[in-house]
Amino acid sequence: MKTEMIIVNKVSQIFKVPEERNKFTALHDVSFQVPAGQFVSLIGPSGCGKSTLLRAIAGLDKPSHGTIENNAKTLAMVFQNFALFPWLTVLDNVAFGLKMSGVSKEERKNRAMVHINDVGLTGFENKHPHELSGGMRQRVGIARALTVSPDLLLMDEPFSSLDEFTAEKLRADLARLWEKYKMTVLMVTHLVTEAVELSDTVVIMSARPGTVKKTVHITLPRPRAKRSQEYYDLVDQITAEIDH
C-alpha cells in the first residue's frame, strides 16, 4: 500500500471568463501530500480555490497545469448541499452507489443498514429527504459515502449549512467513524476550529490565486480538548496565517 494517498504537484487552474477574452487563475502552483489514513483539512479565505482543488482531486475537473496522483481504489464525496435524490428513501439513497455497481438488492440493503445505523438513523430508512432535518440529511450523505467502503473520503464544507449544535454533533460522529473505518479524509472547511478539532494536518491556502501558504501538523491527543490552551494556541496560529 502506498504511504501517500494523494500527491498534488504544482497544480494550477485557469478559467476563461464567459463572453470575455480574459482569464483568471483560481489556483497557482499548489503542492502538498495527503498520507494514507490521515485526516487532512484544506482551509483558506473564501474564493481561494479550495473546492476547485477538491473537484480536481476527485477527477471531476482536469488541472490546467501540474499533476494530481490519486491512489484511492474507491473514493466517495460528501457535499455541502447533501445532494440526495428527493424521490428515494433514506435506504435507497444510501444504497444508490451499490446499485450502480450492480450489487444485489439483498446485499446492498444489508450494507446500507450497517451505515444507516452508524450515523444514528435506524428507524428512518423508509423516510424521504423532505421528512428529515438538515442534520439528518447530511447523516444520509455520510452513510451513502461509507456504504461504498471508500479508502478516500472527500468532503466539501459538509457542515457549513447546519446550525452549530447539529454541526458539533456531526463532527464528533465523523471523528468516530474515521477512526472506526480508517479511511483517508480530505475536507474543505472555512472554520479554523473545525479543522483543529478533526485534523492531523491543516493545509492553509492563500487568497486567490490559491496556493499553499503553510502546512500545520496537529499532534494533540484525541478526542481534542477544545478548552485547552494548546487548542486555542493552534486556532490562533492558523487564524493568523489566514488573515495575513
XYZ file of N, CA and C in Angstrom:
732
model
N 0.849 -1.194 0.000
C 0.000 0.000 0.000
C 0.883 1.243 0.000
N 0.566 2.209 -0.859
C 1.350 3.423 -0.915
C 1.095 4.259 0.333
N 2.150 4.944 0.805
C 2.021 5.748 2.013
C 1.327 7.077 1.741
N 1.349 7.548 0.488
C 0.673 8.798 0.138
C -0.601 8.478 -0.651
N -1.733 8.881 -0.099
C -2.991 8.668 -0.815
C -3.140 9.659 -1.966
N -2.739 10.914 -1.726
C -2.863 11.962 -2.736
C -1.545 12.724 -2.815
N -1.084 12.966 -4.036
C 0.089 13.818 -4.252
C -0.309 14.894 -5.255
N -0.366 16.132 -4.792
C -0.677 17.280 -5.642
C 0.644 17.981 -5.947
N 0.971 18.100 -7.232
C 2.286 18.611 -7.621
C 2.159 19.779 -8.609
N 2.429 20.986 -8.095
C 2.480 22.208 -8.922
C 1.214 22.393 -9.761
N 0.077 22.250 -9.118
C -1.205 22.351 -9.816
C -1.650 23.806 -9.931
N -2.010 24.201 -11.146
C -2.639 25.487 -11.396
C -3.952 25.254 -12.133
N -4.924 26.133 -11.873
C -6.221 26.044 -12.553
C -6.594 27.422 -13.071
N -6.731 27.516 -14.374
C -7.029 28.787 -15.028
C -8.363 28.659 -15.755
N -9.242 29.628 -15.542
C -10.558 29.604 -16.163
C -10.719 30.783 -17.117
N -11.431 30.543 -18.212
C -11.804 31.625 -19.114
C -13.087 32.266 -18.600
N -13.152 33.591 -18.703
C -14.356 34.308 -18.298
C -15.341 34.288 -19.467
N -16.566 33.778 -19.262
C -17.535 33.696 -20.364
C -17.755 35.049 -21.036
N -17.814 35.023 -22.358
C -18.090 36.186 -23.189
C -17.021 37.272 -23.075
N -15.874 36.921 -22.522
C -14.757 37.857 -22.454
C -13.494 37.130 -22.901
N -12.484 37.905 -23.195
C -11.217 37.303 -23.565
C -10.315 37.103 -22.352
N -10.782 37.559 -21.209
C -9.960 37.487 -20.005
C -9.949 36.073 -19.416
N -8.950 35.828 -18.617
C -8.847 34.591 -17.851
C -8.545 34.950 -16.397
N -8.910 34.049 -15.489
C -8.464 34.261 -14.114
C -7.889 32.964 -13.571
N -6.923 33.127 -12.723
C -6.215 31.981 -12.143
C -6.801 31.678 -10.778
N -7.442 30.525 -10.640
C -8.031 30.121 -9.362
C -6.991 29.491 -8.442
N -6.095 28.689 -9.017
C -5.047 28.005 -8.258
C -3.720 28.233 -8.954
N -2.660 28.406 -8.156
C -1.338 28.620 -8.739
C -0.289 27.797 -8.006
N 0.279 26.835 -8.712
C 1.457 26.102 -8.229
C 1.210 25.464 -6.853
N 0.103 24.757 -6.742
C -0.274 24.122 -5.472
C 0.397 22.759 -5.353
N 1.082 22.541 -4.246
C 1.724 21.248 -3.985
C 1.524 20.857 -2.522
N 1.056 19.650 -2.284
C 1.006 19.069 -0.939
C 0.683 17.588 -1.084
N 0.830 16.862 0.010
C 0.554 15.432 0.013
C -0.405 15.087 1.148
N -1.184 14.043 0.921
C -2.103 13.530 1.938
C -1.714 12.090 2.239
N -1.101 11.835 3.392
C -0.717 10.465 3.740
C -1.938 9.567 3.916
N -1.809 8.319 3.529
C -2.901 7.357 3.686
C -3.284 7.240 5.155
N -4.591 7.262 5.400
C -5.104 7.085 6.750
C -5.220 8.358 7.551
N -4.733 9.476 7.025
C -4.794 10.725 7.770
C -6.077 11.489 7.487
N -6.387 12.397 8.403
C -7.479 13.355 8.228
C -6.819 14.707 7.964
N -7.015 15.231 6.756
C -6.377 16.478 6.338
C -7.463 17.484 5.966
N -7.287 18.723 6.408
C -8.226 19.787 6.058
C -7.553 20.836 5.190
N -8.312 21.338 4.214
C -7.909 22.484 3.399
C -8.669 23.698 3.902
N -7.945 24.758 4.234
C -8.598 25.949 4.765
C -7.959 27.180 4.150
N -8.726 28.246 4.036
C -8.218 29.476 3.468
C -9.348 30.451 3.235
N -9.031 31.653 2.765
C -10.068 32.666 2.549
C -11.102 32.211 1.522
N -12.275 32.786 1.606
C -13.320 32.493 0.627
C -12.827 32.839 -0.771
N -13.084 31.933 -1.713
C -12.685 32.163 -3.090
C -11.255 31.806 -3.418
N -10.573 31.112 -2.502
C -9.159 30.798 -2.738
C -8.959 29.523 -3.560
N -10.048 28.858 -3.922
C -9.925 27.693 -4.794
C -9.961 26.350 -4.100
N -10.398 26.315 -2.856
C -10.416 25.054 -2.106
C -11.315 24.015 -2.776
N -12.542 24.420 -3.100
C -13.479 23.481 -3.728
C -13.053 23.131 -5.145
N -12.459 24.096 -5.847
C -11.911 23.829 -7.182
C -10.851 22.741 -7.110
N -9.989 22.834 -6.110
C -8.933 21.839 -5.937
C -9.527 20.475 -5.579
N -10.548 20.464 -4.730
C -11.172 19.200 -4.350
C -11.790 18.513 -5.565
N -12.409 19.281 -6.432
C -13.001 18.712 -7.644
C -11.930 18.107 -8.548
N -10.800 18.763 -8.625
C -9.703 18.223 -9.436
C -9.166 16.928 -8.832
N -9.055 16.877 -7.521
C -8.587 15.660 -6.855
C -9.578 14.514 -7.079
N -10.864 14.854 -7.092
C -11.906 13.841 -7.323
C -11.941 13.370 -8.769
N -11.239 14.071 -9.656
C -11.254 13.703 -11.061
C -12.393 14.326 -11.838
N -13.118 15.267 -11.226
C -14.235 15.915 -11.904
C -13.758 17.002 -12.865
N -12.615 17.610 -12.554
C -12.013 18.614 -13.418
C -10.541 18.264 -13.629
N -10.002 18.671 -14.765
C -8.588 18.460 -15.046
C -7.838 19.763 -14.813
N -6.744 19.730 -14.042
C -5.998 20.966 -13.810
C -5.371 21.502 -15.094
N -5.224 22.818 -15.160
C -4.602 23.444 -16.325
C -3.122 23.095 -16.419
N -2.465 23.025 -15.273
C -1.044 22.685 -15.207
C -0.813 21.823 -13.973
N 0.256 21.046 -14.009
C 0.604 20.214 -12.867
C -0.084 18.863 -12.896
N 0.176 18.086 -11.862
C -0.345 16.719 -11.796
C -0.960 16.422 -10.436
N -1.927 15.508 -10.447
C -2.532 15.002 -9.218
C -2.481 13.487 -9.270
N -1.797 12.892 -8.305
C -1.756 11.435 -8.186
C -2.711 11.022 -7.078
N -3.756 10.322 -7.454
C -4.766 9.857 -6.509
C -4.676 8.330 -6.457
N -4.241 7.798 -5.341
C -4.011 6.364 -5.213
C -5.177 5.621 -4.569
N -6.330 6.269 -4.482
C -7.503 5.619 -3.901
C -8.032 4.533 -4.822
N -8.402 3.416 -4.250
C -9.105 2.379 -5.002
C -10.579 2.740 -5.141
N -11.147 3.308 -4.084
C -12.533 3.756 -4.097
C -12.620 5.074 -3.347
N -13.217 6.080 -3.966
C -13.412 7.345 -3.267
C -14.889 7.683 -3.232
N -15.242 8.495 -2.251
C -16.613 8.977 -2.118
C -16.553 10.440 -1.720
N -17.638 11.160 -2.016
C -17.699 12.579 -1.682
C -18.941 12.873 -0.841
N -18.777 13.818 0.074
C -19.892 14.350 0.852
C -19.962 15.842 0.539
N -21.161 16.308 0.161
C -21.320 17.672 -0.334
C -21.999 18.562 0.702
N -21.793 19.849 0.549
C -22.393 20.831 1.440
C -23.917 20.810 1.358
N -24.453 20.622 0.154
C -25.905 20.718 -0.057
C -26.588 19.348 -0.035
N -25.914 18.349 0.552
C -26.449 16.994 0.766
C -26.521 16.147 -0.500
N -27.002 16.711 -1.626
C -27.036 16.016 -2.918
C -27.764 14.678 -2.849
N -28.916 14.673 -2.178
C -29.734 13.463 -2.094
C -30.787 13.474 -3.203
N -31.250 12.278 -3.561
C -32.342 12.153 -4.520
C -33.665 12.264 -3.767
N -34.450 13.309 -4.005
C -35.644 13.530 -3.177
C -36.708 12.455 -3.328
N -36.693 11.744 -4.460
C -37.729 10.727 -4.695
C -37.348 9.363 -4.113
N -36.132 9.246 -3.584
C -35.692 7.981 -3.000
C -35.771 8.035 -1.475
N -36.009 6.882 -0.880
C -35.990 6.788 0.578
C -34.555 6.905 1.088
N -34.426 7.024 2.405
C -33.099 7.031 3.026
C -32.322 5.780 2.631
N -32.968 4.631 2.732
C -32.302 3.376 2.392
C -31.827 3.379 0.947
N -32.667 3.813 0.038
C -32.302 3.783 -1.378
C -31.245 4.833 -1.709
N -31.291 5.975 -1.027
C -30.224 6.956 -1.208
C -28.885 6.403 -0.748
N -28.872 5.780 0.412
C -27.626 5.249 0.966
C -27.089 4.111 0.096
N -27.986 3.307 -0.469
C -27.580 2.145 -1.269
C -27.362 2.480 -2.738
N -27.523 3.739 -3.127
C -27.523 4.091 -4.548
C -26.211 3.715 -5.245
N -25.091 4.007 -4.614
C -23.808 3.681 -5.228
C -23.630 2.187 -5.439
N -24.123 1.404 -4.512
C -24.032 -0.054 -4.638
C -24.920 -0.543 -5.780
N -26.090 0.084 -5.917
C -26.981 -0.302 -7.015
C -26.319 -0.032 -8.358
N -25.649 1.123 -8.476
C -24.970 1.469 -9.721
C -23.801 0.523 -10.011
N -23.283 -0.119 -8.964
C -22.171 -1.061 -9.129
C -22.649 -2.494 -9.368
N -23.977 -2.680 -9.402
C -24.523 -3.994 -9.702
C -24.625 -4.930 -8.517
N -24.539 -4.392 -7.304
C -24.666 -5.218 -6.103
C -26.118 -5.675 -5.956
N -26.304 -6.898 -5.518
C -27.651 -7.450 -5.398
C -28.476 -6.656 -4.385
N -29.789 -6.697 -4.543
C -30.692 -5.928 -3.693
C -30.529 -6.294 -2.225
N -30.422 -7.582 -1.927
C -30.307 -8.004 -0.533
C -28.990 -7.524 0.079
N -27.898 -7.675 -0.685
C -26.595 -7.261 -0.137
C -26.529 -5.757 0.057
N -27.040 -4.995 -0.903
C -26.943 -3.540 -0.743
C -27.828 -3.059 0.405
N -28.959 -3.734 0.643
C -29.782 -3.364 1.795
C -29.032 -3.653 3.092
N -28.396 -4.816 3.168
C -27.671 -5.178 4.389
C -26.521 -4.212 4.658
N -25.776 -3.892 3.601
C -24.638 -2.985 3.774
C -25.109 -1.569 4.098
N -26.170 -1.137 3.442
C -26.688 0.203 3.714
C -27.187 0.323 5.151
N -27.842 -0.705 5.666
C -28.380 -0.647 7.020
C -27.269 -0.554 8.068
N -26.122 -1.172 7.781
C -24.985 -1.052 8.705
C -24.615 0.417 8.878
N -24.571 1.150 7.784
C -24.108 2.536 7.849
C -25.228 3.501 8.226
N -26.453 3.138 7.946
C -27.575 3.903 8.487
C -27.524 3.847 10.015
N -27.196 2.693 10.543
C -27.038 2.553 11.983
C -25.822 3.345 12.477
N -24.737 3.327 11.697
C -23.527 4.069 12.054
C -23.816 5.545 12.319
N -24.715 6.119 11.519
C -24.977 7.556 11.628
C -26.222 7.863 12.462
N -26.770 6.850 13.114
C -27.868 7.071 14.045
C -29.227 7.272 13.402
N -29.452 6.675 12.219
C -30.726 6.860 11.528
C -31.556 5.588 11.440
N -31.237 4.585 12.250
C -32.071 3.386 12.274
C -33.508 3.762 12.647
N -34.459 3.272 11.861
C -35.854 3.641 12.045
C -36.330 4.698 11.069
N -35.366 5.333 10.372
C -35.700 6.361 9.387
C -35.441 5.898 7.958
N -35.134 4.608 7.784
C -34.698 4.135 6.472
C -35.780 4.250 5.386
N -37.040 4.316 5.778
C -38.107 4.426 4.785
C -38.628 5.853 4.612
N -37.989 6.815 5.275
C -38.355 8.222 5.110
C -37.719 8.787 3.843
N -38.276 9.906 3.365
C -37.730 10.625 2.224
C -37.024 11.888 2.720
N -36.110 12.441 1.939
C -35.329 13.598 2.405
C -36.166 14.755 2.939
N -37.329 15.037 2.322
C -38.131 16.181 2.781
C -38.702 15.962 4.179
N -38.652 14.729 4.670
C -39.154 14.419 6.012
C -38.058 14.507 7.065
N -36.852 14.884 6.656
C -35.701 14.900 7.555
C -35.205 16.312 7.791
N -34.577 16.529 8.930
C -33.900 17.801 9.200
C -32.617 17.879 8.385
N -32.010 19.064 8.351
C -30.756 19.225 7.623
C -29.655 18.323 8.152
N -29.555 18.219 9.464
C -28.540 17.346 10.040
C -28.749 15.891 9.675
N -30.004 15.461 9.659
C -30.301 14.084 9.284
C -29.995 13.834 7.818
N -30.264 14.819 6.981
C -29.936 14.658 5.558
C -28.430 14.494 5.365
N -27.640 15.263 6.130
C -26.196 15.112 5.980
C -25.730 13.774 6.532
N -26.412 13.255 7.526
C -26.095 11.904 8.006
C -26.347 10.876 6.898
N -27.400 11.097 6.126
C -27.657 10.210 4.984
C -26.500 10.298 3.989
N -26.035 11.520 3.726
C -24.913 11.693 2.809
C -23.654 10.984 3.284
N -23.402 11.044 4.579
C -22.228 10.366 5.126
C -22.392 8.851 5.041
N -23.594 8.359 5.378
C -23.847 6.916 5.289
C -23.705 6.427 3.852
N -24.201 7.204 2.897
C -24.077 6.833 1.484
C -22.611 6.720 1.087
N -21.791 7.665 1.550
C -20.367 7.616 1.234
C -19.707 6.389 1.851
N -20.042 6.076 3.093
C -19.421 4.938 3.777
C -19.821 3.604 3.158
N -21.009 3.543 2.573
C -21.534 2.280 2.068
C -20.702 1.714 0.919
N -19.999 2.557 0.187
C -19.160 2.048 -0.909
C -17.756 1.674 -0.410
N -17.559 1.701 0.907
C -16.273 1.327 1.534
C -15.095 2.096 0.931
N -15.135 3.439 0.992
C -14.057 4.219 0.371
C -12.776 4.153 1.182
N -11.640 4.141 0.481
C -10.392 4.363 1.208
C -10.030 5.845 1.197
N -10.768 6.646 0.404
C -10.610 8.102 0.400
C -11.985 8.751 0.441
N -12.187 9.613 1.435
C -13.431 10.354 1.574
C -13.126 11.842 1.387
N -13.757 12.458 0.387
C -13.615 13.883 0.121
C -14.858 14.592 0.645
N -14.656 15.702 1.359
C -15.776 16.416 1.975
C -15.648 17.901 1.669
N -16.705 18.479 1.100
C -16.688 19.890 0.718
C -17.589 20.687 1.662
N -16.974 21.279 2.689
C -17.687 22.056 3.700
C -18.969 21.341 4.139
N -18.850 20.127 4.659
C -20.041 19.294 4.867
C -20.999 19.800 5.935
N -20.536 20.662 6.840
C -21.405 21.082 7.943
C -21.736 22.571 7.907
N -21.360 23.261 6.834
C -21.485 24.713 6.828
C -22.926 25.197 6.735
N -23.835 24.359 6.265
C -25.233 24.785 6.148
C -26.066 24.396 7.375
N -25.406 23.862 8.403
C -26.115 23.384 9.588
C -25.919 24.345 10.753
N -26.860 24.324 11.690
C -26.668 25.107 12.904
C -25.517 24.512 13.714
N -24.926 25.317 14.579
C -23.698 24.910 15.256
C -23.912 23.701 16.172
N -25.060 23.610 16.829
C -25.319 22.470 17.705
C -25.326 21.169 16.907
N -26.014 21.176 15.766
C -26.067 19.989 14.910
C -24.701 19.682 14.322
N -24.004 20.722 13.867
C -22.672 20.533 13.283
C -21.711 19.930 14.293
N -21.806 20.371 15.534
C -20.900 19.858 16.569
C -21.123 18.364 16.791
N -22.366 17.934 16.806
C -22.658 16.512 16.961
C -22.137 15.707 15.767
N -22.296 16.263 14.568
C -21.842 15.556 13.376
C -20.321 15.487 13.302
N -19.631 16.527 13.764
C -18.170 16.473 13.796
C -17.692 15.350 14.714
N -18.333 15.209 15.868
C -17.965 14.129 16.784
C -18.230 12.767 16.154
N -19.347 12.636 15.454
C -19.657 11.371 14.784
C -18.667 11.084 13.663
N -18.286 12.123 12.914
C -17.325 11.935 11.831
C -15.981 11.466 12.380
N -15.532 12.057 13.471
C -14.261 11.637 14.084
C -14.325 10.169 14.502
N -15.465 9.767 15.061
C -15.639 8.371 15.487
C -15.623 7.429 14.284
N -16.310 7.800 13.219
C -16.380 6.929 12.039
C -15.044 6.872 11.309
N -14.309 7.972 11.292
C -12.976 7.968 10.684
C -12.060 6.990 11.422
N -12.099 7.014 12.723
C -11.264 6.092 13.496
C -11.745 4.650 13.329
N -13.039 4.443 13.171
C -13.582 3.094 13.012
C -13.187 2.481 11.681
N -13.283 3.267 10.596
C -13.082 2.707 9.254
C -11.710 2.995 8.654
N -10.921 3.850 9.291
C -9.503 4.046 8.906
C -9.327 4.581 7.496
N -10.336 5.254 6.939
C -10.167 5.809 5.597
C -9.413 7.139 5.674
N -8.855 7.523 4.553
C -8.239 8.836 4.432
C -9.340 9.862 4.182
N -9.254 11.016 4.856
C -10.249 12.065 4.673
C -9.543 13.356 4.268
N -10.051 13.994 3.213
C -9.622 15.337 2.831
C -10.868 16.211 2.848
N -10.870 17.199 3.737
C -12.053 18.029 3.953
C -11.744 19.492 3.689
N -12.590 20.131 2.900
C -12.554 21.582 2.743
C -13.412 22.196 3.839
N -12.883 23.193 4.524
C -13.637 23.884 5.566
C -13.228 25.350 5.599
N -14.113 26.202 6.116
C -13.756 27.603 6.338
C -13.643 27.900 7.825
N -13.844 26.867 8.662
C -13.798 27.055 10.107
C -12.485 26.528 10.682
N -11.713 27.415 11.284
C -10.436 27.009 11.861
C -10.661 26.028 13.008
N -11.660 26.280 13.841
C -11.917 25.390 14.974
C -12.266 23.982 14.506
N -13.011 23.881 13.421
C -13.368 22.575 12.869
C -12.132 21.838 12.381
N -11.255 22.556 11.690
C -10.023 21.948 11.184
C -9.148 21.448 12.321
N -9.008 22.246 13.380
C -8.156 21.846 14.510
C -8.780 20.678 15.271
N -10.092 20.679 15.392
C -10.767 19.594 16.111
C -10.590 18.245 15.428
N -10.614 18.220 14.097
C -10.693 16.953 13.376
C -9.381 16.479 12.746
N -8.461 17.372 12.466
C -7.391 17.062 11.512
C -6.088 16.597 12.140
N -5.366 15.777 11.363
C -3.955 15.512 11.632
C -3.091 16.612 11.034
N -3.521 17.113 9.878
C -2.782 18.139 9.152
C -3.758 19.159 8.600
N -3.379 20.435 8.683
C -4.170 21.513 8.106
C -3.324 22.195 7.039
N -3.833 22.202 5.802
C -3.167 22.867 4.688
C -3.815 24.232 4.521
N -3.035 25.291 4.760
C -3.545 26.658 4.713
C -3.256 27.249 3.335
N -4.310 27.742 2.685
C -4.164 28.320 1.359
C -4.256 29.840 1.415
N -3.594 30.475 0.471
C -3.610 31.928 0.372
C -4.862 32.383 -0.356
N -5.083 33.712 -0.362
C -6.152 34.282 -1.169
C -5.862 34.036 -2.647
N -6.901 34.139 -3.470
C -6.776 33.850 -4.897
C -5.714 34.719 -5.573
N -4.901 34.114 -6.428
C -4.903 32.694 -6.793
C -4.372 31.837 -5.653
N -5.131 30.809 -5.310
C -4.794 29.991 -4.159
C -3.517 29.196 -4.356
N -2.691 29.235 -3.348
C -1.503 28.394 -3.302
C -1.293 27.985 -1.857
N -0.453 27.010 -1.608
C -0.246 26.558 -0.235
C 0.653 27.551 0.487
N 0.106 28.127 1.543
C 0.828 29.121 2.336
C 1.632 28.472 3.449
N 1.011 27.485 4.105
C 1.679 26.801 5.212
C 0.943 25.502 5.500
N 1.670 24.525 6.011
C 1.085 23.266 6.459
C 1.337 23.119 7.956
N 0.276 22.869 8.700
C 0.371 22.743 10.153
C 0.012 21.319 10.553
N 0.905 20.648 11.261
C 0.655 19.288 11.747
C 0.147 19.364 13.185
N -0.920 18.642 13.456
C -1.572 18.692 14.766
C -1.367 17.358 15.482
N -0.754 17.425 16.631
C -0.435 16.211 17.389
C -1.204 16.131 18.707
N -2.194 16.981 18.887
C -2.988 16.929 20.111
C -3.699 15.584 20.210
N -3.774 15.003 21.413
C -4.457 13.709 21.548
C -5.945 13.826 21.236
N -6.517 12.704 20.792
C -7.950 12.641 20.513
C -8.661 11.903 21.644
N -9.927 12.284 21.926
C -10.648 13.426 21.367
C -10.033 14.740 21.830
N -10.101 15.759 20.982
C -9.441 17.024 21.251
C -10.109 17.752 22.427
N -9.251 18.244 23.328
C -9.728 19.054 24.455
C -9.891 20.488 23.962
N -11.119 20.849 23.615
C -11.347 22.114 22.910
C -11.292 23.338 23.832
N -11.098 23.111 25.123
C -10.927 24.235 26.049
C -9.485 24.332 26.561
N -8.615 23.542 25.974
C -7.218 23.575 26.418
C -6.470 24.736 25.789
N -5.396 25.175 26.448
C -4.588 26.266 25.917
C -3.933 25.872 24.599
N -3.526 24.605 24.486
C -2.881 24.133 23.251
C -3.835 24.229 22.063
N -5.092 23.915 22.313
C -6.109 24.009 21.254
C -6.287 25.465 20.823
N -6.443 26.350 21.792
C -6.619 27.763 21.473
C -5.401 28.326 20.749
N -4.208 27.898 21.163
C -2.987 28.392 20.521
C -2.939 28.004 19.045
N -3.334 26.759 18.731
C -3.352 26.314 17.334
C -4.394 27.075 16.517
N -5.564 27.289 17.106
C -6.598 28.066 16.419
C -6.077 29.466 16.116
N -5.418 30.085 17.081
C -4.876 31.431 16.877
C -3.784 31.435 15.812
N -2.931 30.409 15.838
C -1.828 30.330 14.874
C -2.353 30.233 13.444
N -3.325 29.352 13.229
C -3.863 29.152 11.877
C -4.664 30.369 11.437
N -5.441 30.950 12.347
C -6.203 32.149 12.026
C -5.287 33.284 11.594
N -4.163 33.440 12.288
C -3.206 34.496 11.935
C -2.623 34.282 10.541
N -2.389 33.026 10.174
C -1.857 32.731 8.833
C -2.871 33.076 7.754
N -4.130 32.803 8.011
C -5.174 33.087 7.030
C -5.374 34.597 6.881
N -5.277 35.308 7.978
C -5.581 36.750 7.972
C -4.454 37.599 7.401
N -3.250 37.033 7.230
C -2.119 37.846 6.758
C -1.601 37.351 5.401
